[in-house]
XYZ file of C-alpha atoms in Angstrom:
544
model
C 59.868 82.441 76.498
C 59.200 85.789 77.274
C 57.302 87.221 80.870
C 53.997 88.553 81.247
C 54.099 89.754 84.879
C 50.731 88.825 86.554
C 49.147 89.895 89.984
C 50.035 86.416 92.479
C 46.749 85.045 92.531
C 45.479 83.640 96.010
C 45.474 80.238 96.989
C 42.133 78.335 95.221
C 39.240 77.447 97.918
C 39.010 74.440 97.329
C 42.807 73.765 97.738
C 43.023 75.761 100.808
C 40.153 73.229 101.982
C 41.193 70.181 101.159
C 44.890 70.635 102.057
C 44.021 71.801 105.824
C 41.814 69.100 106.224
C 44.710 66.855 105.579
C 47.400 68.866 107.143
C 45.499 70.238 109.809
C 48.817 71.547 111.376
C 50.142 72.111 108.316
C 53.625 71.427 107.291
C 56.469 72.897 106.388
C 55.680 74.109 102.530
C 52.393 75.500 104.057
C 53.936 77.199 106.034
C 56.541 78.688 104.458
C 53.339 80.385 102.107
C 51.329 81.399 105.444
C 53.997 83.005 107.084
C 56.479 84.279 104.275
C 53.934 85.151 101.750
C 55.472 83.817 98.210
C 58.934 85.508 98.731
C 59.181 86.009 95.213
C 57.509 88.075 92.864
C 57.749 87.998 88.568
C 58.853 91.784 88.694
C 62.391 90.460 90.481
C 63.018 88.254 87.516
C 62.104 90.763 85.105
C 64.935 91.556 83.111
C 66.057 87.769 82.850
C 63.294 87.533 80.398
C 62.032 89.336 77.007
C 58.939 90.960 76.735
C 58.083 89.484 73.605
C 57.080 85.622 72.488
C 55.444 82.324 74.421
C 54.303 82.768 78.064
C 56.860 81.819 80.417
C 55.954 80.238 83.634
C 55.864 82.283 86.369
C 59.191 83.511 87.637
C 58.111 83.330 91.404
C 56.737 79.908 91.057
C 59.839 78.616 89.560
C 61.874 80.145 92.185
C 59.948 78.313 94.860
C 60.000 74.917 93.225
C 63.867 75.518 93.065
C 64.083 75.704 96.455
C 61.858 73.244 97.614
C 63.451 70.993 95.544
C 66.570 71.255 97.055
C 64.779 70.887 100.688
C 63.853 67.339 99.507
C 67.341 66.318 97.197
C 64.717 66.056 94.453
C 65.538 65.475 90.418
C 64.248 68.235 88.549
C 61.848 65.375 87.273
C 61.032 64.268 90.317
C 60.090 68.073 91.185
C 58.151 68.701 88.189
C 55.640 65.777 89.365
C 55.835 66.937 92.659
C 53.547 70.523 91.178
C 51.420 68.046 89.691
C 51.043 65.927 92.416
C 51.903 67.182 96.206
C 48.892 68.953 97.648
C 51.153 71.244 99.854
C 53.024 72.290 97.056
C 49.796 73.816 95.324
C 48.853 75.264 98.443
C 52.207 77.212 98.180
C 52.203 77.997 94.447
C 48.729 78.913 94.185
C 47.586 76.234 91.846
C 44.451 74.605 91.332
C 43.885 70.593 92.054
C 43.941 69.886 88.570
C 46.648 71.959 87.522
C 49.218 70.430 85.163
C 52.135 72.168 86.136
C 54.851 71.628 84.029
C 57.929 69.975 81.705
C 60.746 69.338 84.148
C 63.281 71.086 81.244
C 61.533 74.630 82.686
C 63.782 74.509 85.651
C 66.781 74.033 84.000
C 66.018 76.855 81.427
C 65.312 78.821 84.752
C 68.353 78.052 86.143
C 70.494 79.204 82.912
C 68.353 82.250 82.598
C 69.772 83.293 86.512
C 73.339 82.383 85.886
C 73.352 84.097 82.431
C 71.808 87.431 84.033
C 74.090 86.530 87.457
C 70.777 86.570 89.113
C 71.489 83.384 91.361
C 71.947 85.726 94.659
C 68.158 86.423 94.252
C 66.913 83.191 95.117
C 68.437 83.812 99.215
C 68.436 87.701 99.177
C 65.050 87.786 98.395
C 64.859 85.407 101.244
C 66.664 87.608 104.013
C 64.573 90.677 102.865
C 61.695 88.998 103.740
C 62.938 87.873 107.548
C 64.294 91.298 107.758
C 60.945 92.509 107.069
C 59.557 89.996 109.788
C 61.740 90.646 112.485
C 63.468 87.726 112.177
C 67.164 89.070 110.930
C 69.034 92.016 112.181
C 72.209 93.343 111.260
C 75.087 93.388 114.086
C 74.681 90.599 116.342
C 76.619 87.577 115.669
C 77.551 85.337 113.148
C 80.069 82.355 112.495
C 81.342 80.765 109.280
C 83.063 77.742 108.192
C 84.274 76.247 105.130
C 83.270 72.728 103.607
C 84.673 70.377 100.763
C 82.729 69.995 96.950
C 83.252 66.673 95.022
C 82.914 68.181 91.502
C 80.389 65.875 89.584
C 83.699 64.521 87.523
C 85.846 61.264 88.191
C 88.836 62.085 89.833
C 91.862 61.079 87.098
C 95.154 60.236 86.706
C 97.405 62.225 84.709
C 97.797 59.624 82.351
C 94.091 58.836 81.662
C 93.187 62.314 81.931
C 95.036 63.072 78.664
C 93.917 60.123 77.733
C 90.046 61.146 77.802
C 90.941 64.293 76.734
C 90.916 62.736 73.317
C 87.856 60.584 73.240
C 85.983 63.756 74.766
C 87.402 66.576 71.948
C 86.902 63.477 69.279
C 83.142 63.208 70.288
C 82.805 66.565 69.988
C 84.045 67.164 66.791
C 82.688 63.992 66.008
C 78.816 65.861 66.849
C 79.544 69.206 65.139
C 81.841 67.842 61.990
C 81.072 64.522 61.430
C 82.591 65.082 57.879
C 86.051 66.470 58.737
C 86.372 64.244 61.351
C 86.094 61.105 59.095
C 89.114 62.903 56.803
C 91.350 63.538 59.298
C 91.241 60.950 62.275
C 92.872 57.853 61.945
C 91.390 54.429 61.492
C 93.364 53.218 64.481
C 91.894 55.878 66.471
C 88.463 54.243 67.032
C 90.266 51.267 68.991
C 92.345 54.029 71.240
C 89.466 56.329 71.670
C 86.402 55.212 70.632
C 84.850 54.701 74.146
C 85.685 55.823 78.090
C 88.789 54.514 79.060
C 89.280 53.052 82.542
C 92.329 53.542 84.552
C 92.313 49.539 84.581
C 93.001 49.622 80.783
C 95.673 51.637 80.796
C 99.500 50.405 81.375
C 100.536 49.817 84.987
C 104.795 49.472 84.478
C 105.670 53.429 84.225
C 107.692 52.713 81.002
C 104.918 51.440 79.460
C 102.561 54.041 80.695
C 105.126 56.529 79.583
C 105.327 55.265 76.449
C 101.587 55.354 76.504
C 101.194 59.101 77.121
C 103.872 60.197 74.218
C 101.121 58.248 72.022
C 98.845 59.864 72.965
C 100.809 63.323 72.960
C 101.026 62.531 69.143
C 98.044 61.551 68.434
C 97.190 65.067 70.105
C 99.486 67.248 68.497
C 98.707 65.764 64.942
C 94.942 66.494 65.892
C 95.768 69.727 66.847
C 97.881 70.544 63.842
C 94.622 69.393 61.389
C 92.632 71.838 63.175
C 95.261 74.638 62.540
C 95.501 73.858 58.802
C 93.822 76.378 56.492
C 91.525 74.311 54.658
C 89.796 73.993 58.139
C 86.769 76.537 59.035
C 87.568 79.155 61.700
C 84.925 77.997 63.896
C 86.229 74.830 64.331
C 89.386 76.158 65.419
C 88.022 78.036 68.293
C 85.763 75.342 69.822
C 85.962 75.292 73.286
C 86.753 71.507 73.330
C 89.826 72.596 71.052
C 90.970 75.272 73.207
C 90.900 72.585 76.408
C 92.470 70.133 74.108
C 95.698 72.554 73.365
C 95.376 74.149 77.386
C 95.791 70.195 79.006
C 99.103 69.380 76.049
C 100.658 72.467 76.874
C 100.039 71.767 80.797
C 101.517 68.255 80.272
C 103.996 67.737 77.357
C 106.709 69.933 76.585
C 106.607 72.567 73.581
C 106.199 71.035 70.439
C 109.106 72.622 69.358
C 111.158 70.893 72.273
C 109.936 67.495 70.986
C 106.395 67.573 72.800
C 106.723 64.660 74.557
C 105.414 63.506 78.101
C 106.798 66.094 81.043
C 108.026 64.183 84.327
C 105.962 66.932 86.445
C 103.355 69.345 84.986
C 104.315 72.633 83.870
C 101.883 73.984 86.995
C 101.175 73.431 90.604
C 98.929 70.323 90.802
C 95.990 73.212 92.331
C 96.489 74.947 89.171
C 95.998 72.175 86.868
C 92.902 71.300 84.481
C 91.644 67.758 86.440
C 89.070 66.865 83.524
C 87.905 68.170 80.066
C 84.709 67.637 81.391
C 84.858 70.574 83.956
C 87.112 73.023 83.477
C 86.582 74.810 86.881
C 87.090 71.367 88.931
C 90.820 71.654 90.792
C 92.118 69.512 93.090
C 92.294 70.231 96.823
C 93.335 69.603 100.132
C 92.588 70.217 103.900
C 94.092 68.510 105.998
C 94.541 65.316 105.816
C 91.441 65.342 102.924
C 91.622 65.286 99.419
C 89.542 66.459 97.020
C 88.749 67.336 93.124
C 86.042 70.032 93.297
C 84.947 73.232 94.823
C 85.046 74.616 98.563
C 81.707 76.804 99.785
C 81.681 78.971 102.732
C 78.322 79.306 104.477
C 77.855 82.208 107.094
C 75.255 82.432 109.835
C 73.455 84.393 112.326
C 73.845 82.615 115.752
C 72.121 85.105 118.301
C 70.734 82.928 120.593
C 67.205 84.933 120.932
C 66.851 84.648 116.635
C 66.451 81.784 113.346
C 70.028 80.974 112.341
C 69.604 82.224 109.046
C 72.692 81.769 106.532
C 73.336 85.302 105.530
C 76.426 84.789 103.037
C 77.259 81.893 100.384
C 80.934 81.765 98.878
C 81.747 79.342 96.412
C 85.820 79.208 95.308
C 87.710 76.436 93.621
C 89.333 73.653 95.896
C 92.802 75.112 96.870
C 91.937 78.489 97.672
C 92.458 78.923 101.433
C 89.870 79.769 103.800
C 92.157 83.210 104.750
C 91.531 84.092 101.186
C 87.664 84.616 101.443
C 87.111 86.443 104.346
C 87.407 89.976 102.700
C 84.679 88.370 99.806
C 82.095 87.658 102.632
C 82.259 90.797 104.555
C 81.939 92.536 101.452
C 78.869 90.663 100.627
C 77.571 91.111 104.084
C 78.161 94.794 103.636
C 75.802 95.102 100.549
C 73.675 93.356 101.956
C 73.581 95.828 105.410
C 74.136 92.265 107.036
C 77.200 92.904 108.655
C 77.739 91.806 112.022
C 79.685 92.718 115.489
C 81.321 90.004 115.817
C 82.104 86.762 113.557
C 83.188 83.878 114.311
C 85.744 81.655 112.602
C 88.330 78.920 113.184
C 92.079 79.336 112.813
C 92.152 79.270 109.092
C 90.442 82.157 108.707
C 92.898 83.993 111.501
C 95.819 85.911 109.786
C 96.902 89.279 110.848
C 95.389 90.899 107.972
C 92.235 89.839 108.118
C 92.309 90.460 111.659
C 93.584 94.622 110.658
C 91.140 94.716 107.384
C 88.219 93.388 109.001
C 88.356 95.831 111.858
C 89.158 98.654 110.022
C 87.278 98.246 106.886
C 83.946 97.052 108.047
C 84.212 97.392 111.794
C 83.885 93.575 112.357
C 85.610 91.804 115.654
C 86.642 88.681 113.739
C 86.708 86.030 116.688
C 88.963 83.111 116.253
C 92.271 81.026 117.087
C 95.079 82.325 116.010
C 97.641 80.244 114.258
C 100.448 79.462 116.456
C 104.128 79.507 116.130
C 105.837 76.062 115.427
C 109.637 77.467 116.485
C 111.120 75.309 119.000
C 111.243 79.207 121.223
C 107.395 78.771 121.619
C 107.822 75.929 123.683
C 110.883 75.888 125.706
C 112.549 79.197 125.144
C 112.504 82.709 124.199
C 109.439 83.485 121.494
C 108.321 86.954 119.845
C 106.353 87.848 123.321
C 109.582 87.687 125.406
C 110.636 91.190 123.731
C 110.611 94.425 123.943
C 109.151 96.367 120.728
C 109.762 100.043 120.696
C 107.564 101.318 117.226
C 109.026 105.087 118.281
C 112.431 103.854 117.624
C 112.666 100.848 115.905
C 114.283 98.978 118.533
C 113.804 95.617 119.477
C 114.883 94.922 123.151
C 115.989 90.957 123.871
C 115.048 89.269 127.196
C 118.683 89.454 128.352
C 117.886 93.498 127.595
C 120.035 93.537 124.803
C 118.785 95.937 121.712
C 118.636 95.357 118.481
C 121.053 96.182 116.121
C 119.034 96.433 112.705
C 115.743 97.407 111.402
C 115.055 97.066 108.303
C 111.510 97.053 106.386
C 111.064 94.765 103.045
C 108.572 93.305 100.965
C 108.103 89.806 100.595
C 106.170 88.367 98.384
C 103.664 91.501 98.244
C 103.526 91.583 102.403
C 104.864 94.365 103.825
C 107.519 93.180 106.773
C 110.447 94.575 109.105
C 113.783 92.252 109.668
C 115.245 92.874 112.902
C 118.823 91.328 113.554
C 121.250 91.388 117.283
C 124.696 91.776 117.087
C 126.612 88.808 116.656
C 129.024 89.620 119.715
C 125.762 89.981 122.166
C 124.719 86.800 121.345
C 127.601 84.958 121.136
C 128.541 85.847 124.883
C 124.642 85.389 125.759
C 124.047 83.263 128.789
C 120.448 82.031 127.348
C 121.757 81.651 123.856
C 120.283 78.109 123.506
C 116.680 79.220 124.448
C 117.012 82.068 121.941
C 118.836 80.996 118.671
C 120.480 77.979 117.543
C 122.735 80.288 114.933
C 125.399 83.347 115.662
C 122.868 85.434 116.807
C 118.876 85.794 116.825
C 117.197 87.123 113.643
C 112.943 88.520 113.986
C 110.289 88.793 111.577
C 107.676 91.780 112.175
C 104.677 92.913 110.910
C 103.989 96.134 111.023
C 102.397 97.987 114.101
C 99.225 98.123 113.413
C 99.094 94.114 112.436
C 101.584 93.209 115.687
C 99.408 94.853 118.020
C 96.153 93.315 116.525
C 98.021 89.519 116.943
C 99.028 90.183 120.198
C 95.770 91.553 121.400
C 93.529 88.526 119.632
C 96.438 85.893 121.073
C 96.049 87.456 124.674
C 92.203 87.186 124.391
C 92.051 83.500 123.833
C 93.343 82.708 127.077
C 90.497 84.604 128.691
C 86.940 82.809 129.541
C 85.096 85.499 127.696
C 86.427 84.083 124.664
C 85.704 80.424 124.994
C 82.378 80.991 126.299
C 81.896 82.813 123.390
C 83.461 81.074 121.027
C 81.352 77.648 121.553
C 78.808 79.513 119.310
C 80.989 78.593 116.509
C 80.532 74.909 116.302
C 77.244 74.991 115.445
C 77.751 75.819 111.845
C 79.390 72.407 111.682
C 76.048 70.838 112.590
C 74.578 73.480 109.988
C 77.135 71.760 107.330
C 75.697 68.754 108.291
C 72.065 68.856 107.614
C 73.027 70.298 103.917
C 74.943 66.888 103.669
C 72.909 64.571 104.783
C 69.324 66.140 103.576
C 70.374 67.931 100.528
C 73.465 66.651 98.987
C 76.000 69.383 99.641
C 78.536 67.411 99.732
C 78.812 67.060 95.719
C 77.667 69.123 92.882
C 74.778 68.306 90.933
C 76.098 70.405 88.104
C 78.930 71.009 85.957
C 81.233 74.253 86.432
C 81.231 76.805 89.251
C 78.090 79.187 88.373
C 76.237 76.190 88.234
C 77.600 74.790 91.619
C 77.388 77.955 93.146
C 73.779 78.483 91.825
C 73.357 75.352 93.546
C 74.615 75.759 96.672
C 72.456 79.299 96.944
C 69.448 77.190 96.766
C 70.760 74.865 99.478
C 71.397 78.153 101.566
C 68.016 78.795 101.164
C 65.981 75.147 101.738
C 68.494 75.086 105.190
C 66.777 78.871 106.276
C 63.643 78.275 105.438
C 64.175 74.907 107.814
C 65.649 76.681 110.585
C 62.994 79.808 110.490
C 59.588 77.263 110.492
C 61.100 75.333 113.424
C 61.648 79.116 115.085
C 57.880 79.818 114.500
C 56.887 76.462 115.995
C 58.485 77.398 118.888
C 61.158 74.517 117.937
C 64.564 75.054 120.061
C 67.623 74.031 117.927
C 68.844 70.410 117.802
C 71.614 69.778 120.253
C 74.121 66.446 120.748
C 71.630 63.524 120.364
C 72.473 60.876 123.160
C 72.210 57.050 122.464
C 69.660 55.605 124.565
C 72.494 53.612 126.403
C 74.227 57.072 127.409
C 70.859 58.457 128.797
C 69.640 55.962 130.632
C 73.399 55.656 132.165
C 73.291 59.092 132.354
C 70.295 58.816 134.707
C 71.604 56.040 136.704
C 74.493 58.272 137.814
């Protein structure tokens, strides 16, 4: 396919006729074209395409049916008929009435050509240039953001039956690309262990048995994996992917094959760390909470001035067990290229660390708004905690409730975090009066920060007890309901594709359907959506 960039034609007469006699208050796909123009242009999606060979479709249309269909949870089938056959949507794409359109396999080559170029950011940038342009997004201001769970488009499996279908999928592989070397060097009794999906209901329930189970299949692996490594076999076939997942998952779950490469109690990894399917390799297991999960985890941020569209401004996709902490840093620095960033952003506690409260602050001059985590020592509650002393910075003294000072300071590094261990001496605690609401040991031992981080804690821990701060906080929980219409209306909640480009890719054009919601509803004048009540609770409501 190759691009011949074309001027956008307007939208045919006769369409523009028929389709507001039908719509005669249009709807939303009209209006996205009436009041946003086409967004997209060929020129954007240029380079993704060579100049030479068969007409490609156009770039900007293809972009537009991407996101429409992800308004409507549509199949790229079901979207591809949708050209053909929804008036609206050749109202917005410029088509004639009779216009074919086209084969539904164009938007998945449209899709690859954006995550091979790492175009996929277009498809809401694009988006936000064009409300910036209309008023309708500002930089500053105020925005919130909060995390939700991905259900990778995988089973979830054990750690026997993984290993298990490890097997049948590298055998069906090779199976596709060397049907003759296959047939030399598998088995016979393969075909009954492997030759179709296994089902955790199959396998052996005692653990001795299953056990016994997994070595057999450790040795069918390694004897697989020793074929390939022979020298009579091509070098291509050594480096297949499949192979390369195949030897990844035996090394993550048997031992060395020179320790006897047999079954390991516990992985050689942290469970988050771990390959959870040959079928996607970027799938990990998560948790949050009291939620688990074998997927991804995407971040959505958005505007939430009251007088303006709440527009999602950032996307982050990560993989399950990265924590929320973690991706603060990645969204102001998207914000920041995008000259999005705002005053103030607003985030729940697991976004809150000291850190992110210094870096944010002093790296992009954000106020990130939030609950801080709180202490769970037993001092917090009924005794002497971190804000009953004294901190002198000028002289590295720590001063005790009882006004006893510290009698070490000493700075180390833990784990890559810069900290300061403060100790008492043992013979002012031991004579203490209030030793039991300080220290349940010889004497009571501190963990600091340094300054700069201390005085940021203290400062965003002081401001949550103030009314400013909730009434400004309640802004946050809107994203939630945000969250919630990408469930419910566009399948967020698990990936249509396989791998993390693809479910990122994916979760861009969700980003996009939800804005280009929320800014038609601001044009109509539309305020947003609060707490439905049931009819019961209303008329109750009324009654009292």
């Amino acid at each position: 396919m190759s691009l011949k960039s074309l001027p956008i034609p307007p939208i045919p007469e006769e369409v523009v006729r028929v389709a507001h006699t039908v719509f005669p208050h249009g709807n939303v796909v009209m209006q996205v074209r009436d009041a946003l123009g086409t967004i997209y242009t060929d020129e954007a999606f240029a380079d993704l395409f060579p100049t030479h060979g068969q007409p490609a479709f156009a770039p900007w249309r293809l972009a537009l049916v991407t996101i429409f269909q992800f308004m409507e949870g549509l199949t790229d089938r079901q979207a591809a008929d949708a050209v053909r056959d929804r008036l609206a949507w050749k109202y917005a794409l410029s088509l004639e009435l009779t216009d074919a359109g086209f084969d539904h396999t164009v938007l998945s080559e449209f899709r690859a050509r954006l995550i091979e170029g790492k175009a996929e950011q277009r498809l809401l940038d694009l988006l936000l240039e064009r409300c910036r342009e209309g008023g309708w997004l500002k930089a500053h201001g105020r925005q919130r953001t909060d995390s939700t769970h991905i259900l990778a488009k995988i089973r979830s499996l054990s750690r026997t039956l993984r290993v298990a279908q490890t097997m049948v999928y590298v055998l069906n592989v090779l199976s596709e690309v060397a049907p003759d070397w296959i047939r030399a060097h598998a088995p016979a009794e393969w075909v009954e262990r492997y030759g179709q999906r296994l089902e955790e209901e199959r396998l052996p329930k005692e653990e001795q048995e299953r056990t016994q189970y997994a070595n057999q299949v450790g040795t069918d692996g390694w004897m697989l994996l020793d074929a390939l490594q022979a020298s009579c076999t091509p070098d291509w076939l050594k480096t297949l992917p499949a192979v390369t997942t195949l030897r990844t998952i035996w090394e993550q779950q048997f031992e060395a094959r020179e320790q006897g490469g047999q079954w390991r109690k516990e992985p050689v990894l942290p469970a988050a760390q771990l390959i959870t399917s040959p079928y996607d390799l970027d799938a990990r297991n998560g948790k949050k909470r009291s939620t688990f999960w074998t997927g991804y985890k995407v971040h959505f941020t958005q505007a939430c001035d009251e007088d303006a569209p709440q527009l999602i401004t950032s996307v982050q996709t990560t993989a399950a067990p990265l924590s929320d902490e973690g991706s603060i840093s990645a969204i102001h620095a998207d914000l920041a290229k995008k000259e999005l960033l705002p005053d103030q952003h607003l985030v729940d506690s697991g976004y809150v660390t000291i850190a992110n409260l210094v870096q944010s602050q002093s790296d992009y001059e954000v106020d990130l708004l939030g609950p801080t985590l709180k202490t769970h020592w037993y001092q917090a509650e009924t005794g002497y905690d971190l804000t009953h002393f004294s901190i002198d910075w000028e002289t590295e003294t720590v001063t005790c409730p009882q006004g006893r000072t510290s009698s070490s300071w000493t700075p180390v590094q833990d784990a890559g975090k810069s900290l300061i261990k403060i100790k008492f001496s043992q013979s002012d605690c031991k004579v203490c009066p209030s030793r039991t609401l300080c220290t349940g040991t010889t004497r009571r031992p501190l963990t600091l920060h340094p300054k700069e981080q201390m005085q940021a804690l203290f400062a965003a821990r002081g401001r949550e007890k103030t009314e400013e701060f909730k009434d400004t906080y309640r802004h946050r929980a809107g994203i939630e309901g945000t969250h919630s219409q990408a469930v419910r209306t566009m399948g967020l909640r698990r990936s249509r594709y396989i791998g993390l480009p693809k479910t990122h890719l994916g979760h861009i054009a969700i980003a996009a359907a939800v804005n280009i919601i929320q800014l038609m509803s601001f044009l109509r004048g539309e305020a947003p959506a609060q707490i439905r009540l049931s009819a019961f609770k209303q008329v109750m409501k009324q009654a009292s």
